mmCIF file of C-alpha atoms in Angstrom:
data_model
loop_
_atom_site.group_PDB
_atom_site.id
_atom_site.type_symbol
_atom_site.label_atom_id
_atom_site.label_comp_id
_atom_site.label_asym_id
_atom_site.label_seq_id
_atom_site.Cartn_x
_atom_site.Cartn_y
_atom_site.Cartn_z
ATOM 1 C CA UNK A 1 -4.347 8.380 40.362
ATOM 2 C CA UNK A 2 -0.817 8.871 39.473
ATOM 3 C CA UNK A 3 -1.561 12.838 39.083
ATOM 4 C CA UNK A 4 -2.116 13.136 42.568
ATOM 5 C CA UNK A 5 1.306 12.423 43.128
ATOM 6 C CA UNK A 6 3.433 13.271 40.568
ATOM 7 C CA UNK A 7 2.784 14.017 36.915
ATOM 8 C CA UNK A 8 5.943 12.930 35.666
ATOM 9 C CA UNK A 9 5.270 9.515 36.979
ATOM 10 C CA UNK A 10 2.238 9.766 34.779
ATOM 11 C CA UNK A 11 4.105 10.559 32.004
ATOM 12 C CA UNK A 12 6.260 7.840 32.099
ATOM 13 C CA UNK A 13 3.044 5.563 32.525
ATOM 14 C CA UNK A 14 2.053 6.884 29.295
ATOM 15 C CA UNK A 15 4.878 6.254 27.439
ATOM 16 C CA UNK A 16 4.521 2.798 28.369
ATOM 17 C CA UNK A 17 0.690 2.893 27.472
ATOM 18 C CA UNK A 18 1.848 4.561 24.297
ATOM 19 C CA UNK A 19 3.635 1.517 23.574
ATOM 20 C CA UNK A 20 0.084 -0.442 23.761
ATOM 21 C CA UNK A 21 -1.185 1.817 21.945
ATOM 22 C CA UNK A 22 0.731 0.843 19.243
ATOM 23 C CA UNK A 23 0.338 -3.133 19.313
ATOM 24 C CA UNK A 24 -3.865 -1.963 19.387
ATOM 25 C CA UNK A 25 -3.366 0.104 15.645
ATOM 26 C CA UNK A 26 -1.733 -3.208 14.820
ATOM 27 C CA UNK A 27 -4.514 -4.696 15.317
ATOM 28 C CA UNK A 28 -6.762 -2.442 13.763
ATOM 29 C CA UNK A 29 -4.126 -2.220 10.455
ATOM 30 C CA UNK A 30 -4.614 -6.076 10.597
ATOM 31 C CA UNK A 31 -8.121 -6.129 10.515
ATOM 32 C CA UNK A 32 -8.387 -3.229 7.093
ATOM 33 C CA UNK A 33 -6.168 -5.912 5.687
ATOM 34 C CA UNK A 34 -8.837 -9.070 7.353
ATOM 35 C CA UNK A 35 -5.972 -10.560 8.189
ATOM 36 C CA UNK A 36 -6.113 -10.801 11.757
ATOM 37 C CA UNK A 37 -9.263 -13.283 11.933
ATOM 38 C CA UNK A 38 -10.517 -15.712 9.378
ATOM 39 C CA UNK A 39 -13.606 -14.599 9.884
ATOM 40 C CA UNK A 40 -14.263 -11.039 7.308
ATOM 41 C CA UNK A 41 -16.886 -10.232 10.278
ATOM 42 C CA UNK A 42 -14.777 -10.415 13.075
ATOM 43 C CA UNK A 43 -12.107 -8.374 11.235
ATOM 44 C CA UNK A 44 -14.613 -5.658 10.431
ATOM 45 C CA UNK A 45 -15.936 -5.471 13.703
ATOM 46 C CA UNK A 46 -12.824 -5.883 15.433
ATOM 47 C CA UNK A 47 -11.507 -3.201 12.994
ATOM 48 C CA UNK A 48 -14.091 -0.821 14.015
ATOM 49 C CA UNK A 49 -13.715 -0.757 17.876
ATOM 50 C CA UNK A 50 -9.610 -0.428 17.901
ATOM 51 C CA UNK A 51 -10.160 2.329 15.223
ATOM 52 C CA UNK A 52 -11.948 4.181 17.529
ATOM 53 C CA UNK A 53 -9.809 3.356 20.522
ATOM 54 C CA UNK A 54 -6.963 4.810 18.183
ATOM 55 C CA UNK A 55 -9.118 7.775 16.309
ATOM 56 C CA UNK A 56 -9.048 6.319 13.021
ATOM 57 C CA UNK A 57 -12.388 5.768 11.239
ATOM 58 C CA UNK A 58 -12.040 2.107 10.084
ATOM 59 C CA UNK A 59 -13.503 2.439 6.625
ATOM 60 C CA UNK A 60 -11.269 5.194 5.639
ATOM 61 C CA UNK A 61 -8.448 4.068 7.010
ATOM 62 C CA UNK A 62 -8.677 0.431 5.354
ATOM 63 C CA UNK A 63 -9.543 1.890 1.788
ATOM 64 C CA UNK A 64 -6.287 5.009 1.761
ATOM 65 C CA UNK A 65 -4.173 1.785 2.992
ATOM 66 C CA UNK A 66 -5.468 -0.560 0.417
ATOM 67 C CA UNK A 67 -4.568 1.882 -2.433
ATOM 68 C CA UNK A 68 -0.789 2.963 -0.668
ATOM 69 C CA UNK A 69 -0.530 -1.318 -0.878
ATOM 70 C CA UNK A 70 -1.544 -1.161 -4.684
ATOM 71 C CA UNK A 71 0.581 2.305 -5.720
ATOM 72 C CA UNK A 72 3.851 2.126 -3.092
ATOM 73 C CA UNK A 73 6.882 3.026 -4.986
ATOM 74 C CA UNK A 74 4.973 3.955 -7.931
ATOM 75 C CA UNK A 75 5.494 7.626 -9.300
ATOM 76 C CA UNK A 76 2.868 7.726 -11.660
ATOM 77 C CA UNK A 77 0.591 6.840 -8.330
ATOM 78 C CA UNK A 78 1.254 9.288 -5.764
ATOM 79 C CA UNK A 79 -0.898 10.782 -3.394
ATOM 80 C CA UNK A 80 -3.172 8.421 -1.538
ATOM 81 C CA UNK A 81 -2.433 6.756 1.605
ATOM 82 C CA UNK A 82 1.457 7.961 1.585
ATOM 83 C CA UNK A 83 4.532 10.654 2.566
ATOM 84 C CA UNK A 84 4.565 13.562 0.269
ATOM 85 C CA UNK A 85 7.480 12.993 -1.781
ATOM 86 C CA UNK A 86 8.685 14.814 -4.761
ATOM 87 C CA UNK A 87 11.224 14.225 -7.311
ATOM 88 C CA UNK A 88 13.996 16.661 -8.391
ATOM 89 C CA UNK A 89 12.814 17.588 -11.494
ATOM 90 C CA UNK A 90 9.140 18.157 -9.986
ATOM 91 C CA UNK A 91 10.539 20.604 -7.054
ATOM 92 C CA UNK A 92 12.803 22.549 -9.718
ATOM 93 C CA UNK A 93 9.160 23.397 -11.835
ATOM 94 C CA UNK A 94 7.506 24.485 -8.002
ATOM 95 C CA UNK A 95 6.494 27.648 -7.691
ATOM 96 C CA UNK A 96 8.233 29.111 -4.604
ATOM 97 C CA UNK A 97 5.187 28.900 -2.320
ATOM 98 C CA UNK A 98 4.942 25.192 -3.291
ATOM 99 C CA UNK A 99 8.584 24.773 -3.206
ATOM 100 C CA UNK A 100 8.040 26.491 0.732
ATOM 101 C CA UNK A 101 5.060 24.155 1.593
ATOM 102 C CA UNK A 102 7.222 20.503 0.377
ATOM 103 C CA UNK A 103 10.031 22.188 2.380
ATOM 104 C CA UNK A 104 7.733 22.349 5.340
ATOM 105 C CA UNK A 105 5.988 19.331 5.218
ATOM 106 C CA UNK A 106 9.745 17.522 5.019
ATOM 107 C CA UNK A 107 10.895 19.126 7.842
ATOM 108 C CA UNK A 108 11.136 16.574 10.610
ATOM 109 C CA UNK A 109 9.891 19.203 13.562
ATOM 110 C CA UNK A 110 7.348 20.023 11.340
ATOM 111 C CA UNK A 111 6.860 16.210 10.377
ATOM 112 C CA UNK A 112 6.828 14.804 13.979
ATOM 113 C CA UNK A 113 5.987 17.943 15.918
ATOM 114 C CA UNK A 114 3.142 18.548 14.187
ATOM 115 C CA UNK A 115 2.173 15.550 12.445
ATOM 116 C CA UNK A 116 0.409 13.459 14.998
ATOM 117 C CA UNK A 117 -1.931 17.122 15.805
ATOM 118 C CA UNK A 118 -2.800 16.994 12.342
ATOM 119 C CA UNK A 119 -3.413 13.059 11.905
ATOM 120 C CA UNK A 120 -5.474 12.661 15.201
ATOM 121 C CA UNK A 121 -7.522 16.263 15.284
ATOM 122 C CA UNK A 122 -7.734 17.433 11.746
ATOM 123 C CA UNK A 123 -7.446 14.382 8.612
ATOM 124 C CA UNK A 124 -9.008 11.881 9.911
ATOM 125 C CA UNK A 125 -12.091 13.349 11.265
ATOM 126 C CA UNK A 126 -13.508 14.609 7.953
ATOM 127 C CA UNK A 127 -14.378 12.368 5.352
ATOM 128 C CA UNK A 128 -12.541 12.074 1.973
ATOM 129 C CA UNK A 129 -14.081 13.176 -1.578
ATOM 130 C CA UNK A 130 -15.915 10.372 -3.092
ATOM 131 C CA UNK A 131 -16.130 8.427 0.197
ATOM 132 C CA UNK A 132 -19.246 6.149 -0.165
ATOM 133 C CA UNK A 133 -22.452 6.063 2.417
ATOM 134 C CA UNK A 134 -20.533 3.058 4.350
ATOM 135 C CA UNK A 135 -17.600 4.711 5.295
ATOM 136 C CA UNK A 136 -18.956 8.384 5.913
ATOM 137 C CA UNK A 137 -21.270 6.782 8.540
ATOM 138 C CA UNK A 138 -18.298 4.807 10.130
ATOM 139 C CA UNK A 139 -16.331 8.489 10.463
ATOM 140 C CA UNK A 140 -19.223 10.284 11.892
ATOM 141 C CA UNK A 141 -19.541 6.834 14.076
ATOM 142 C CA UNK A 142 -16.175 7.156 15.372
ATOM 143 C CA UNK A 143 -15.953 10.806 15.550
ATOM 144 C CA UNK A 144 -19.263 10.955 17.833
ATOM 145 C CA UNK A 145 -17.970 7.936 20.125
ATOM 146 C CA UNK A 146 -14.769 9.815 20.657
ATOM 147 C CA UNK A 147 -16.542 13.217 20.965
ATOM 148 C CA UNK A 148 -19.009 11.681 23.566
ATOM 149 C CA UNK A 149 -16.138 9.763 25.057
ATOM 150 C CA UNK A 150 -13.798 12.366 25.677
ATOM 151 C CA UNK A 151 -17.157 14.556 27.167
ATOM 152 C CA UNK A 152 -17.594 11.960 29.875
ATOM 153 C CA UNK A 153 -13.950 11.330 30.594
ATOM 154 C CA UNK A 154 -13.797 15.401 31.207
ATOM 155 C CA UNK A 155 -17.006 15.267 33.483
ATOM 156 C CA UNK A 156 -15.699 12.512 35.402
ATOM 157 C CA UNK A 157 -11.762 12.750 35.746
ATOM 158 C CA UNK A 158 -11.456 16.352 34.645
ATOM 159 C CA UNK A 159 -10.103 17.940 31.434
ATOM 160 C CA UNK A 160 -6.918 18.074 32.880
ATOM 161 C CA UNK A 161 -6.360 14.781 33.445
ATOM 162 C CA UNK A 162 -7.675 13.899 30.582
ATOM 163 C CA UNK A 163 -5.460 16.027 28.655
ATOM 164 C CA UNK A 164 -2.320 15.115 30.634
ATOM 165 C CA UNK A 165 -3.074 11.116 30.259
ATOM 166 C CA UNK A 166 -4.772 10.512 27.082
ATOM 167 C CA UNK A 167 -2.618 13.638 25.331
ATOM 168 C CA UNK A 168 0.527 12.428 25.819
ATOM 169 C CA UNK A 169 -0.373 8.918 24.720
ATOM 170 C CA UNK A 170 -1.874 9.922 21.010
ATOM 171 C CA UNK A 171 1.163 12.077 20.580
ATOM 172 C CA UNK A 172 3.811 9.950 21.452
ATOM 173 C CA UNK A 173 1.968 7.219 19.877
ATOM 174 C CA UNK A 174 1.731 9.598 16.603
ATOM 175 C CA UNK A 175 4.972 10.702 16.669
ATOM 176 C CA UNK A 176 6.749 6.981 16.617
ATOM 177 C CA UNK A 177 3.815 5.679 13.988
ATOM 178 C CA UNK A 178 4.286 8.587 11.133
ATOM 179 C CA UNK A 179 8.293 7.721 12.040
ATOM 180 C CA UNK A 180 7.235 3.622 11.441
ATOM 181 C CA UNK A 181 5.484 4.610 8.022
ATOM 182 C CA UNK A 182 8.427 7.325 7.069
ATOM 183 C CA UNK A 183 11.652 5.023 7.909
ATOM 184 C CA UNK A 184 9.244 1.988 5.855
ATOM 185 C CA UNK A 185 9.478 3.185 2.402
ATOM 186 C CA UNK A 186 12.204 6.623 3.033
ATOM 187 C CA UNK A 187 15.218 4.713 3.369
ATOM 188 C CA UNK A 188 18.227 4.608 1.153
ATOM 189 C CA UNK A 189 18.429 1.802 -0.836
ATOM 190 C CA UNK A 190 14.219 2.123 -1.534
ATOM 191 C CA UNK A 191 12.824 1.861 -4.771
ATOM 192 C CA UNK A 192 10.796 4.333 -7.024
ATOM 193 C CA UNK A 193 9.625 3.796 -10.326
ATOM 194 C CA UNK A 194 6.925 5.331 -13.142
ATOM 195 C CA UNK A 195 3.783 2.714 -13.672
ATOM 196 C CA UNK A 196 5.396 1.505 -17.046
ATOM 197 C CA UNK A 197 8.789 0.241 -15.287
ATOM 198 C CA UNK A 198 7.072 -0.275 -11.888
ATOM 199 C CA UNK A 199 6.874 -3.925 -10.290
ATOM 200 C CA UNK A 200 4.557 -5.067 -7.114
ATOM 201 C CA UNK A 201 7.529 -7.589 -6.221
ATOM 202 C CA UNK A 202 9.978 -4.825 -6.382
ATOM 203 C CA UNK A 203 8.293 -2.877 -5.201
ATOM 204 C CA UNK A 204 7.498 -4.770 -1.978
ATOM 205 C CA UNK A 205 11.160 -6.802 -1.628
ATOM 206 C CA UNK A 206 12.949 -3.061 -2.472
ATOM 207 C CA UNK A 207 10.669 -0.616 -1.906
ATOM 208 C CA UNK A 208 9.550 -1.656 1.577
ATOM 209 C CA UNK A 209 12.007 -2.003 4.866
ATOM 210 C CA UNK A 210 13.413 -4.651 6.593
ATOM 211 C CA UNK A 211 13.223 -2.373 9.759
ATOM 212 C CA UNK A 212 15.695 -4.394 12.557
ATOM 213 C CA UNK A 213 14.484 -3.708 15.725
ATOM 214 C CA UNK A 214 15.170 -4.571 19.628
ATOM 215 C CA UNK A 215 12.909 -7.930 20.828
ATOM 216 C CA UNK A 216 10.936 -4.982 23.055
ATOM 217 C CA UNK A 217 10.292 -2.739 19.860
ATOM 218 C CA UNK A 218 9.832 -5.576 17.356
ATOM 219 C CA UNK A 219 6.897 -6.473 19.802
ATOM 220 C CA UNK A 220 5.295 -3.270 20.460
ATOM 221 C CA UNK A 221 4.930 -2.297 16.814
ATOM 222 C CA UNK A 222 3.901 -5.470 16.151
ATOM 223 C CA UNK A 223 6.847 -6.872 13.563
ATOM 224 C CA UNK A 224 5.650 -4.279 11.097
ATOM 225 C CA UNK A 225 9.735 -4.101 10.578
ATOM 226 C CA UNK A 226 9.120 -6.803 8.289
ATOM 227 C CA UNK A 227 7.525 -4.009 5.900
ATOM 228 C CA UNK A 228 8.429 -5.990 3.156
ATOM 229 C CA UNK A 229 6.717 -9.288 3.940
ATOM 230 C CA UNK A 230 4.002 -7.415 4.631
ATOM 231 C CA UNK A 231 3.858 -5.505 1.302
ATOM 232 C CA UNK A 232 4.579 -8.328 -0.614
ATOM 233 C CA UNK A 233 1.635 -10.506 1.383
ATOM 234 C CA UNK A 234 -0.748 -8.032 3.102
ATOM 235 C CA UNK A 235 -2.633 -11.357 4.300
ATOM 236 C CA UNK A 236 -0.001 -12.327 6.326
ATOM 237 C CA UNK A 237 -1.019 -11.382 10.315
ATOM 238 C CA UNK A 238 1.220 -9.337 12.042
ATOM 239 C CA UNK A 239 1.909 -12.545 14.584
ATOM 240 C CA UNK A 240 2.816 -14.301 11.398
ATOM 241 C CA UNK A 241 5.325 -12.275 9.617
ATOM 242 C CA UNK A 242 8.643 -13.360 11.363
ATOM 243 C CA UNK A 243 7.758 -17.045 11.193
ATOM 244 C CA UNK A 244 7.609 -16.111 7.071
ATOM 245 C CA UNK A 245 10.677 -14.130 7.214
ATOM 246 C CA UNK A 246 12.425 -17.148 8.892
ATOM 247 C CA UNK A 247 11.051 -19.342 6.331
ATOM 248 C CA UNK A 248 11.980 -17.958 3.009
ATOM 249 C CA UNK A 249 15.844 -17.209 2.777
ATOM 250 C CA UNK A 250 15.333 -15.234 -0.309
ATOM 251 C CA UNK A 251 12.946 -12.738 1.988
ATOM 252 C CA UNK A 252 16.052 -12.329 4.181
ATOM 253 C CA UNK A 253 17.982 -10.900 1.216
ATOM 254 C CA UNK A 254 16.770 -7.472 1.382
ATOM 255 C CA UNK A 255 17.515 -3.657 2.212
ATOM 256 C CA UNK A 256 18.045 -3.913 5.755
ATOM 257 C CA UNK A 257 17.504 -0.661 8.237
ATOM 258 C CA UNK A 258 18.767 -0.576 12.032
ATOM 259 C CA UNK A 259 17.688 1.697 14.681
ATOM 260 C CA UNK A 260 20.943 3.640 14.033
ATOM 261 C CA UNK A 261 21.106 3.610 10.252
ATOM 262 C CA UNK A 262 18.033 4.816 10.397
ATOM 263 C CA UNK A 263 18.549 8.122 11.297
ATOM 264 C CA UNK A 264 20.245 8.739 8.225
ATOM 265 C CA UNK A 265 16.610 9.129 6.256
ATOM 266 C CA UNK A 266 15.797 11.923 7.745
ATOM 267 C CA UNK A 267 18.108 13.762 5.545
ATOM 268 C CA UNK A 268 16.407 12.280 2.507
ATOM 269 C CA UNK A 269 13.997 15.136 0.964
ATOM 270 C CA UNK A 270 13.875 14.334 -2.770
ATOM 271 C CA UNK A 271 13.729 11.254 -5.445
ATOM 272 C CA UNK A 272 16.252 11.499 -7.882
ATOM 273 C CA UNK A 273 14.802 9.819 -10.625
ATOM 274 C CA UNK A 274 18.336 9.419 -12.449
ATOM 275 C CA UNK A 275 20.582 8.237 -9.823
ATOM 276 C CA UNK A 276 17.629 6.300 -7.829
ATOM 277 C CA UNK A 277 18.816 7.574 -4.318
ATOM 278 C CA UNK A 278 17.183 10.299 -2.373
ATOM 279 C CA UNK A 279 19.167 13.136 -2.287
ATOM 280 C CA UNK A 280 19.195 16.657 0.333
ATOM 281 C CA UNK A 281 18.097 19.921 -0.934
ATOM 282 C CA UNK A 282 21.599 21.006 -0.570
ATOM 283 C CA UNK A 283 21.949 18.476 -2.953
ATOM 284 C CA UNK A 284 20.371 20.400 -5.965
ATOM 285 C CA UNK A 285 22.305 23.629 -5.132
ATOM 286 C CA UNK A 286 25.416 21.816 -5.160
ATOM 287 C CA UNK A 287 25.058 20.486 -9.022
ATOM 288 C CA UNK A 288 23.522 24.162 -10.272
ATOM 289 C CA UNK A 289 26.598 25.313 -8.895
ATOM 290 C CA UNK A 290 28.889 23.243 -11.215
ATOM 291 C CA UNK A 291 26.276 23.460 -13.802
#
């Protein structure tokens, strides 16, 4: 309705729907953890219908996040369910089409520009090597509800509607959820270790945000900014985790991140595994140079 008169009213409508978007992957994140109901059922059922309302297939999703839960922080782990990160000594031995791809994929406008295109139209609708019966019948589930959706939607309302409403909703949406799991682990004071040295409790307390945000923003993602209750208790529901924050003093003890200071990751490209900080790329020139 709100194309007929203006479509920049509809875009602001969708930033605000973007915004629900958000507290409905919440939900769904909840539910791969069955944390949101008691009941395992009603989690898995629950899980499956927001999954599709936010294009995720619900089995994949749960079992990538379950293994980022068991391997955060840990270099030895890498690769499953989590931001490509690299440390110094592993982008020195790149070859220089490697070294060109990291550089890419750590580029925030190629990060956040073209991140949520990827997540929504290309990852997540193909199923994973070794996925089991289970879950490649819950993606070709969700990818056939969408398909069919979307085909009705168009008939109906019109593909341009549908583009201009549900489009900018799953990118804006995409863009501020790959931020969410970036600033969550990609922040200065993180922690990174190899399996032999690496702690779950560290690893959770240090290795996961305390992400401060506004009352609004704390409710809309659904206080995931307390990444590192949630890493350190995955049971914990999302409508749970400030009331355990609040709780604990030693939980309040912990890397903090603003809304501001946050900004600052975005330089952060590399691990380096000898200073633990993330360091710039301009970094590694700088010390060849006194080298």
């Amino acid at each position: 309705m709100s194309l007929s008169v203006s479509v920049w009213i509809t875009l602001a409508i969708t930033l605000i729907a973007s915004g629900f978007f958000l507290r409905i992957f919440i939900i769904f994140h909840d539910c791969c953890h069955h944390s949101f109901f008691k009941s395992r059922k009603a989690n898995e059922l629950v899980g499956i219908v927001t999954g599709i309302l936010t294009f995720f297939p619900y089995h994949q999703w749960k079992y990538e996040h379950s293994v980022h839960h068991a391997t955060s922080s840990n270099l030895t782990k890498r690769g499953t369910g989590d931001m490509w990160t690299l440390t110094v000594s592993e982008y020195q031995n790149l070859s220089a089409i490697r070294r060109m791809r990291y550089r890419l994929y750590r580029n925030p406008f190629v990060m956040f520009g073209l991140g949520p295109l990827q997540l929504f139209l290309i990852e997540y609708r193909f199923n994973r090597k070794g996925a089991g019966r289970k879950e490649r019948l819950n993606t070709y589930l969700t990818n056939l509800v969408l398909a069919a959706t979307t085909a009705i939607l168009c008939l109906t309302l019109g593909w341009r509607g549908v583009l201009l409403v549900e489009g900018p909703i799953l990118y804006i949406s995409g863009v501020v959820g790959i931020w969410l799991f970036y600033v969550q682990h990609q922040f200065e004071d993180t922690y990174f270790e190899e399996a032999d040295k690496w702690d779950y409790v560290s690893a959770a307390l240090q290795g996961s945000s305390y992400y401060k945000l506004p009352k609004l923003l704390q409710w809309v993602t659904g206080n995931i900014g307390f990444h590192h209750i949630h890493h350190l208790g995955p049971r914990v529901p999302n409508y749970n985790l400030q009331r355990v924050h609040d709780s604990y003093p030693a939980l309040q003890n912990v890397p903090s991140v603003g809304v501001f200071s946050s900004l600052r990751s975005l330089r952060y490209r590399l691990w380096d595994e000898g200073n633990k900080k993330f360091v710039r790329f301009r970094d590694i020139r700088k010390v060849k140079s006194v080298t």
